[in-house]
Each structure stands twice: as structure tokens, then as C-alpha cells.
mmCIF file of C-alpha atoms in Angstrom:
data_model
loop_
_atom_site.group_PDB
_atom_site.id
_atom_site.type_symbol
_atom_site.label_atom_id
_atom_site.label_comp_id
_atom_site.label_asym_id
_atom_site.label_seq_id
_atom_site.Cartn_x
_atom_site.Cartn_y
_atom_site.Cartn_z
ATOM 1 C CA MET A 1 59.481 -16.717 15.645
ATOM 2 C CA ARG A 2 57.832 -18.352 12.287
ATOM 3 C CA ILE A 3 54.796 -20.015 14.052
ATOM 4 C CA HIS A 4 54.126 -16.592 15.835
ATOM 5 C CA ARG A 5 54.082 -14.706 12.404
ATOM 6 C CA LEU A 6 51.990 -17.937 10.735
ATOM 7 C CA LEU A 7 48.984 -17.242 13.249
ATOM 8 C CA PHE A 8 49.321 -13.717 13.789
ATOM 9 C CA LEU A 9 48.023 -13.679 9.800
ATOM 10 C CA HIS A 10 45.715 -15.933 10.504
ATOM 11 C CA GLY A 11 43.713 -13.703 12.967
ATOM 12 C CA VAL A 12 43.960 -11.192 10.627
ATOM 13 C CA LEU A 13 42.360 -12.908 7.714
ATOM 14 C CA THR A 14 39.660 -14.120 9.727
ATOM 15 C CA VAL A 15 38.618 -10.667 11.408
ATOM 16 C CA GLY A 16 38.254 -9.277 8.039
ATOM 17 C CA LEU A 17 36.441 -12.404 6.453
ATOM 18 C CA GLY A 18 33.927 -11.720 9.493
ATOM 19 C CA ALA A 19 33.919 -8.155 8.878
ATOM 20 C CA ALA A 20 32.829 -8.150 5.300
ATOM 21 C CA PHE A 21 30.207 -11.115 6.045
ATOM 22 C CA GLN A 22 28.614 -8.727 9.022
ATOM 23 C CA VAL A 23 28.622 -5.721 6.126
ATOM 24 C CA THR A 24 27.087 -7.713 3.756
ATOM 25 C CA GLN A 25 24.304 -9.041 6.229
ATOM 26 C CA TYR A 26 23.168 -5.228 7.093
ATOM 27 C CA ASN A 27 22.367 -4.713 3.345
ATOM 28 C CA SER A 28 20.749 -7.318 2.448
ATOM 29 C CA LYS A 29 18.574 -6.401 5.900
ATOM 30 C CA TYR A 30 17.281 -3.006 4.234
ATOM 31 C CA SER A 31 16.559 -4.261 0.730
ATOM 32 C CA SER A 32 13.970 -2.010 -1.512
ATOM 33 C CA PRO A 33 10.609 -3.268 -0.405
ATOM 34 C CA SER A 34 9.866 -3.050 -4.195
ATOM 35 C CA LYS A 35 12.396 -6.652 -4.310
ATOM 36 C CA LEU A 36 9.692 -8.223 -2.202
ATOM 37 C CA LEU A 37 7.193 -7.853 -4.396
ATOM 38 C CA SER A 38 5.881 -11.583 -4.836
ATOM 39 C CA ALA A 39 6.122 -12.734 -8.543
ATOM 40 C CA ALA A 40 2.314 -14.754 -7.999
ATOM 41 C CA GLY A 41 0.750 -11.618 -7.380
ATOM 42 C CA ASP A 42 0.703 -11.338 -3.372
ATOM 43 C CA VAL A 43 1.931 -8.366 -1.816
ATOM 44 C CA LEU A 44 3.830 -8.591 1.428
ATOM 45 C CA VAL A 45 3.233 -6.316 4.199
ATOM 46 C CA GLY A 46 5.374 -4.947 6.070
ATOM 47 C CA GLY A 47 6.496 -1.546 4.783
ATOM 48 C CA SER A 48 6.863 0.119 8.229
ATOM 49 C CA GLU A 49 10.230 -2.417 9.147
ATOM 50 C CA PHE A 50 12.089 -0.921 5.687
ATOM 51 C CA VAL A 51 14.474 2.422 6.242
ATOM 52 C CA ASP A 52 13.409 5.017 3.360
ATOM 53 C CA ASP A 53 14.940 8.365 3.777
ATOM 54 C CA GLY A 54 12.459 9.764 0.965
ATOM 55 C CA ASP A 55 14.772 11.765 -1.063
ATOM 56 C CA ASP A 56 12.508 10.547 -3.972
ATOM 57 C CA ASP A 57 9.197 10.943 -1.826
ATOM 58 C CA ASP A 58 6.974 14.041 -1.327
ATOM 59 C CA ASP A 59 5.985 13.477 2.721
ATOM 60 C CA LEU A 60 2.770 14.533 3.154
ATOM 61 C CA ALA A 61 1.228 14.654 6.589
ATOM 62 C CA LEU A 62 -2.264 15.152 8.524
ATOM 63 C CA SER A 63 -2.434 17.703 11.145
ATOM 64 C CA PRO A 64 -4.425 16.413 14.165
ATOM 65 C CA MET A 65 -7.140 18.734 13.378
ATOM 66 C CA GLN A 66 -7.580 17.364 10.023
ATOM 67 C CA VAL A 67 -7.731 14.092 11.365
ATOM 68 C CA LYS A 68 -10.603 15.043 13.789
ATOM 69 C CA PHE A 69 -12.184 16.722 10.172
ATOM 70 C CA LEU A 70 -11.932 13.308 8.561
ATOM 71 C CA ARG A 71 -13.069 11.232 11.675
ATOM 72 C CA LYS A 72 -16.417 13.446 12.018
ATOM 73 C CA GLU A 73 -17.409 13.027 7.826
ATOM 74 C CA ALA A 74 -16.505 9.117 8.632
ATOM 75 C CA GLY A 75 -19.266 9.764 11.412
ATOM 76 C CA LYS A 76 -21.565 11.634 9.443
ATOM 77 C CA ARG A 77 -20.989 8.825 6.423
ATOM 78 C CA LYS A 78 -21.770 5.961 8.780
ATOM 79 C CA ALA A 79 -24.841 7.362 10.008
ATOM 80 C CA ARG A 80 -26.090 7.864 6.267
ATOM 81 C CA ARG A 81 -24.857 4.540 5.535
ATOM 82 C CA LYS A 82 -22.589 5.496 2.820
ATOM 83 C CA LEU A 83 -19.517 5.173 4.666
ATOM 84 C CA HIS A 84 -17.892 2.150 1.744
ATOM 85 C CA ARG A 85 -16.827 -0.834 3.836
ATOM 86 C CA LEU A 86 -14.886 -4.062 2.857
ATOM 87 C CA SER A 87 -14.104 -7.041 4.684
ATOM 88 C CA VAL A 88 -10.713 -8.787 3.954
ATOM 89 C CA PRO A 89 -10.741 -12.326 3.567
ATOM 90 C CA THR A 90 -10.205 -14.443 6.690
ATOM 91 C CA ASP A 91 -6.887 -16.214 5.186
ATOM 92 C CA GLU A 92 -5.673 -12.240 4.123
ATOM 93 C CA SER A 93 -6.816 -11.124 7.890
ATOM 94 C CA SER A 94 -2.659 -10.531 9.112
ATOM 95 C CA GLY A 95 -1.110 -10.556 5.376
ATOM 96 C CA PRO A 96 -0.067 -10.754 3.006
ATOM 97 C CA PHE A 97 -2.275 -9.077 0.878
ATOM 98 C CA THR A 98 -3.328 -10.298 -2.280
ATOM 99 C CA GLU A 99 -3.430 -7.998 -5.030
ATOM 100 C CA GLU A 100 -7.056 -8.573 -5.515
ATOM 101 C CA THR A 101 -7.394 -7.066 -1.790
ATOM 102 C CA LEU A 102 -5.237 -4.405 -3.010
ATOM 103 C CA SER A 103 -6.900 -3.309 -6.263
ATOM 104 C CA ALA A 104 -10.560 -3.914 -4.597
ATOM 105 C CA ILE A 105 -9.368 -0.760 -1.792
ATOM 106 C CA SER A 106 -7.626 0.804 -3.625
ATOM 107 C CA GLY A 107 -10.630 1.225 -6.382
ATOM 108 C CA LEU A 108 -12.976 2.057 -3.427
ATOM 109 C CA LEU A 109 -10.137 4.748 -2.066
ATOM 110 C CA ASP A 110 -9.941 6.485 -5.702
ATOM 111 C CA VAL A 111 -13.755 7.388 -5.459
ATOM 112 C CA ASN A 112 -14.875 7.838 -1.842
ATOM 113 C CA GLU A 113 -11.408 9.096 -0.446
ATOM 114 C CA LEU A 114 -12.995 7.039 2.733
ATOM 115 C CA VAL A 115 -13.039 3.844 3.558
ATOM 116 C CA GLU A 116 -13.444 1.340 6.630
ATOM 117 C CA VAL A 117 -11.427 -1.842 5.781
ATOM 118 C CA ARG A 118 -12.989 -4.963 8.445
ATOM 119 C CA GLY A 119 -11.232 -8.198 9.384
ATOM 120 C CA ILE A 120 -7.585 -6.536 10.286
ATOM 121 C CA SER A 121 -5.586 -9.040 12.240
ATOM 122 C CA LEU A 122 -8.399 -11.423 13.713
ATOM 123 C CA THR A 123 -6.226 -13.908 15.503
ATOM 124 C CA SER A 124 -4.348 -11.054 17.554
ATOM 125 C CA LYS A 125 -5.950 -8.000 18.738
ATOM 126 C CA LYS A 126 -2.726 -6.564 19.748
ATOM 127 C CA LYS A 127 -1.517 -6.685 16.121
ATOM 128 C CA ALA A 128 -4.815 -4.764 14.380
ATOM 129 C CA PHE A 129 -2.512 -1.626 15.022
ATOM 130 C CA GLN A 130 0.980 -2.447 12.984
ATOM 131 C CA VAL A 131 -1.258 -4.604 10.109
ATOM 132 C CA SER A 132 -3.053 -1.417 9.634
ATOM 133 C CA GLU A 133 -0.358 1.003 9.221
ATOM 134 C CA ASP A 134 1.441 -1.869 7.127
ATOM 135 C CA LEU A 135 -1.645 -2.010 5.053
ATOM 136 C CA ALA A 136 -1.961 1.845 4.481
ATOM 137 C CA ALA A 137 1.833 1.731 3.622
ATOM 138 C CA THR A 138 1.383 -1.209 0.884
ATOM 139 C CA LEU A 139 -1.527 1.121 -0.337
ATOM 140 C CA SER A 140 0.475 3.899 -0.498
ATOM 141 C CA HIS A 141 2.923 1.820 -2.619
ATOM 142 C CA VAL A 142 0.257 0.470 -4.993
ATOM 143 C CA MET A 143 -1.419 3.729 -5.361
ATOM 144 C CA GLU A 144 1.355 5.855 -5.625
ATOM 145 C CA LYS A 145 -0.358 8.509 -3.050
ATOM 146 C CA ASP A 146 -0.642 8.634 0.242
ATOM 147 C CA VAL A 147 -2.884 6.476 2.603
ATOM 148 C CA PHE A 148 -3.488 7.209 5.744
ATOM 149 C CA VAL A 149 -5.133 5.121 8.689
ATOM 150 C CA ILE A 150 -7.528 8.226 10.456
ATOM 151 C CA ASP A 151 -9.043 5.815 13.128
ATOM 152 C CA ARG A 152 -9.514 2.107 14.009
ATOM 153 C CA SER A 153 -11.312 0.179 16.328
ATOM 154 C CA GLY A 154 -10.732 -3.255 17.108
ATOM 155 C CA PHE A 155 -10.218 -5.219 13.827
ATOM 156 C CA LYS A 156 -11.840 -1.909 11.478
ATOM 157 C CA ALA A 157 -9.600 0.786 10.212
ATOM 158 C CA ILE A 158 -10.698 3.612 8.648
ATOM 159 C CA MET A 159 -8.507 4.714 5.945
ATOM 160 C CA TYR A 160 -8.284 7.977 3.905
ATOM 161 C CA CYS A 161 -6.427 8.577 0.344
ATOM 162 C CA GLN A 162 -7.090 12.373 -1.282
ATOM 163 C CA GLY A 163 -9.039 12.597 -4.259
ATOM 164 C CA GLU A 164 -8.356 14.046 -7.631
ATOM 165 C CA ASP A 165 -9.250 18.151 -8.307
ATOM 166 C CA ASP A 166 -11.886 16.904 -10.296
ATOM 167 C CA LEU A 167 -13.645 14.320 -8.227
ATOM 168 C CA PRO A 168 -17.672 14.805 -7.170
ATOM 169 C CA GLY A 169 -17.710 15.660 -3.677
ATOM 170 C CA LYS A 170 -14.425 15.587 -2.961
ATOM 171 C CA ILE A 171 -13.052 16.469 0.835
ATOM 172 C CA LYS A 172 -12.284 19.906 1.123
ATOM 173 C CA LEU A 173 -9.466 20.133 4.318
ATOM 174 C CA ARG A 174 -8.662 22.974 5.403
ATOM 175 C CA THR A 175 -5.338 24.473 6.953
ATOM 176 C CA SER A 176 -6.982 27.209 9.007
ATOM 177 C CA VAL A 177 -10.223 28.789 9.052
ATOM 178 C CA GLY A 178 -11.191 30.384 5.382
ATOM 179 C CA GLN A 179 -8.041 28.915 3.952
ATOM 180 C CA LYS A 180 -7.910 25.402 1.760
ATOM 181 C CA ASN A 181 -5.482 22.753 2.079
ATOM 182 C CA VAL A 182 -2.532 23.442 -0.578
ATOM 183 C CA TRP A 183 -0.942 19.899 0.297
ATOM 184 C CA LYS A 184 2.242 21.477 -0.542
ATOM 185 C CA ALA A 185 4.915 19.021 0.228
ATOM 186 C CA LYS A 186 7.586 18.909 2.867
ATOM 187 C CA PRO A 187 10.366 21.021 1.850
ATOM 188 C CA LYS A 188 13.974 18.603 1.393
ATOM 189 C CA PRO A 189 16.916 19.292 3.764
ATOM 190 C CA PRO A 190 19.679 20.338 1.603
ATOM 191 C CA ARG A 191 22.966 18.054 2.098
ATOM 192 C CA ASP A 192 26.274 18.462 1.254
ATOM 193 C CA ASN A 193 28.978 16.323 -0.752
ATOM 194 C CA ARG A 194 28.619 13.627 2.018
ATOM 195 C CA GLY A 195 25.288 13.551 2.244
ATOM 196 C CA GLN A 196 24.704 14.807 5.552
ATOM 197 C CA ILE A 197 22.627 17.108 6.203
ATOM 198 C CA ILE A 198 23.429 20.876 6.329
ATOM 199 C CA PRO A 199 22.952 22.257 9.706
ATOM 200 C CA ASP A 200 20.382 25.673 10.363
ATOM 201 C CA TRP A 201 19.437 25.104 6.868
ATOM 202 C CA LYS A 202 15.406 26.053 7.838
ATOM 203 C CA ASP A 203 17.164 29.627 9.122
ATOM 204 C CA ASP A 204 18.158 30.449 5.764
ATOM 205 C CA ILE A 205 14.966 29.750 4.274
ATOM 206 C CA GLU A 206 13.024 31.950 6.543
ATOM 207 C CA SER A 207 15.858 34.703 6.004
#
């Protein structure tokens, strides 16, 4: 009887330790992206792999019509040879991207809003989509405002970042005919004391 009791306690202790170890692994998987920035100045690209509930950030989105308009504007600039281009170094093609490269791209976006980035994922065309999205997410973090990939072709991607209000020649997006885009943040759903989204919260706002 004593032996059976000892074996039972040993089993309970083993299961408890195993569960604790699994919880530790799960939490480390979703560490804050800011903790993964290299002290040497290189930024690890991979923002899409991290979970962010967006409670602290204003989420902006482009409508299909706005994307179409921006692509048309980029085409006009390219035809006039006024679309600014930048090629990333070959050794950074698939990331990580250095602070110098990110600074160069963000500097062009600050002034021109539209920039064509070349040399993305040269070793794998299939990964070019994900690498360009990761680059846009990293630039959004660096610039502290949204950067969008509005078009891509092969190893090239055209990125857009809304300029400041006083930027000369700023692109004016519209939400509908005759109405300028106000760029309002999406309303945040209210949560209860347990952190759960309150059902039918949109109905309360509309009423």
C-alpha cells in the first residue's frame, strides 16, 4: 500500500512539472518584438510571426479603391521617372535588414510617400511576398506609423506611408467622391473586467 501511494505522488509531481514547463514555452513564443531587436543595430524582420492585440495602436487600413488609386499614382511617377527606388544589399535580401537600410527606406517614404524597394528575397521568389510584408511591418515599427505594400512584382515591392499634413505635394486619398480621407482610427471594442469583448458593442455605438 505504501509503495502504491509513493508511485501515485510521483506521477502527480511529474505531470505538474510538465504542465509548468509547457506554459513557460508558450509564453516565450509570444515575447514582445521589441525585445528581439539586435543591440548591434540589425533589426530582425518577422513582425507577422508575433501576436499583437492592438490595444495600444491605432489600426489604419487602405480600401481597395485607395490601393488602386495609389498604384495608379505610382505608375504615373514611374512613367515620369519620379518614382524613387532603392535596392537592398544582397546579403539583406531576405532579412534581417540593418538599421542603415531601414533608415534609408524610411527617409524616402517620409519625403515621397511612395517608394519602390528592389532586391527582395532574391534567393526565393515564393518568399518575396512574406519578406515584403515583414519589411513593411518592421518599417511601421521604426517609423511609428503604418507602412503598406500596395503592389509587388517579382523581387520588387512598392510601399506607401502617409506623409505629414505639411508635406509638399502630399497624396490626397479620398473615401468617396468629393470627400477627403480623414484617416480615423478604427473604434476599439469595449471589454469587460475579464478582458473579453462585450457582445453587440457595435449596436450600442450605432444607436
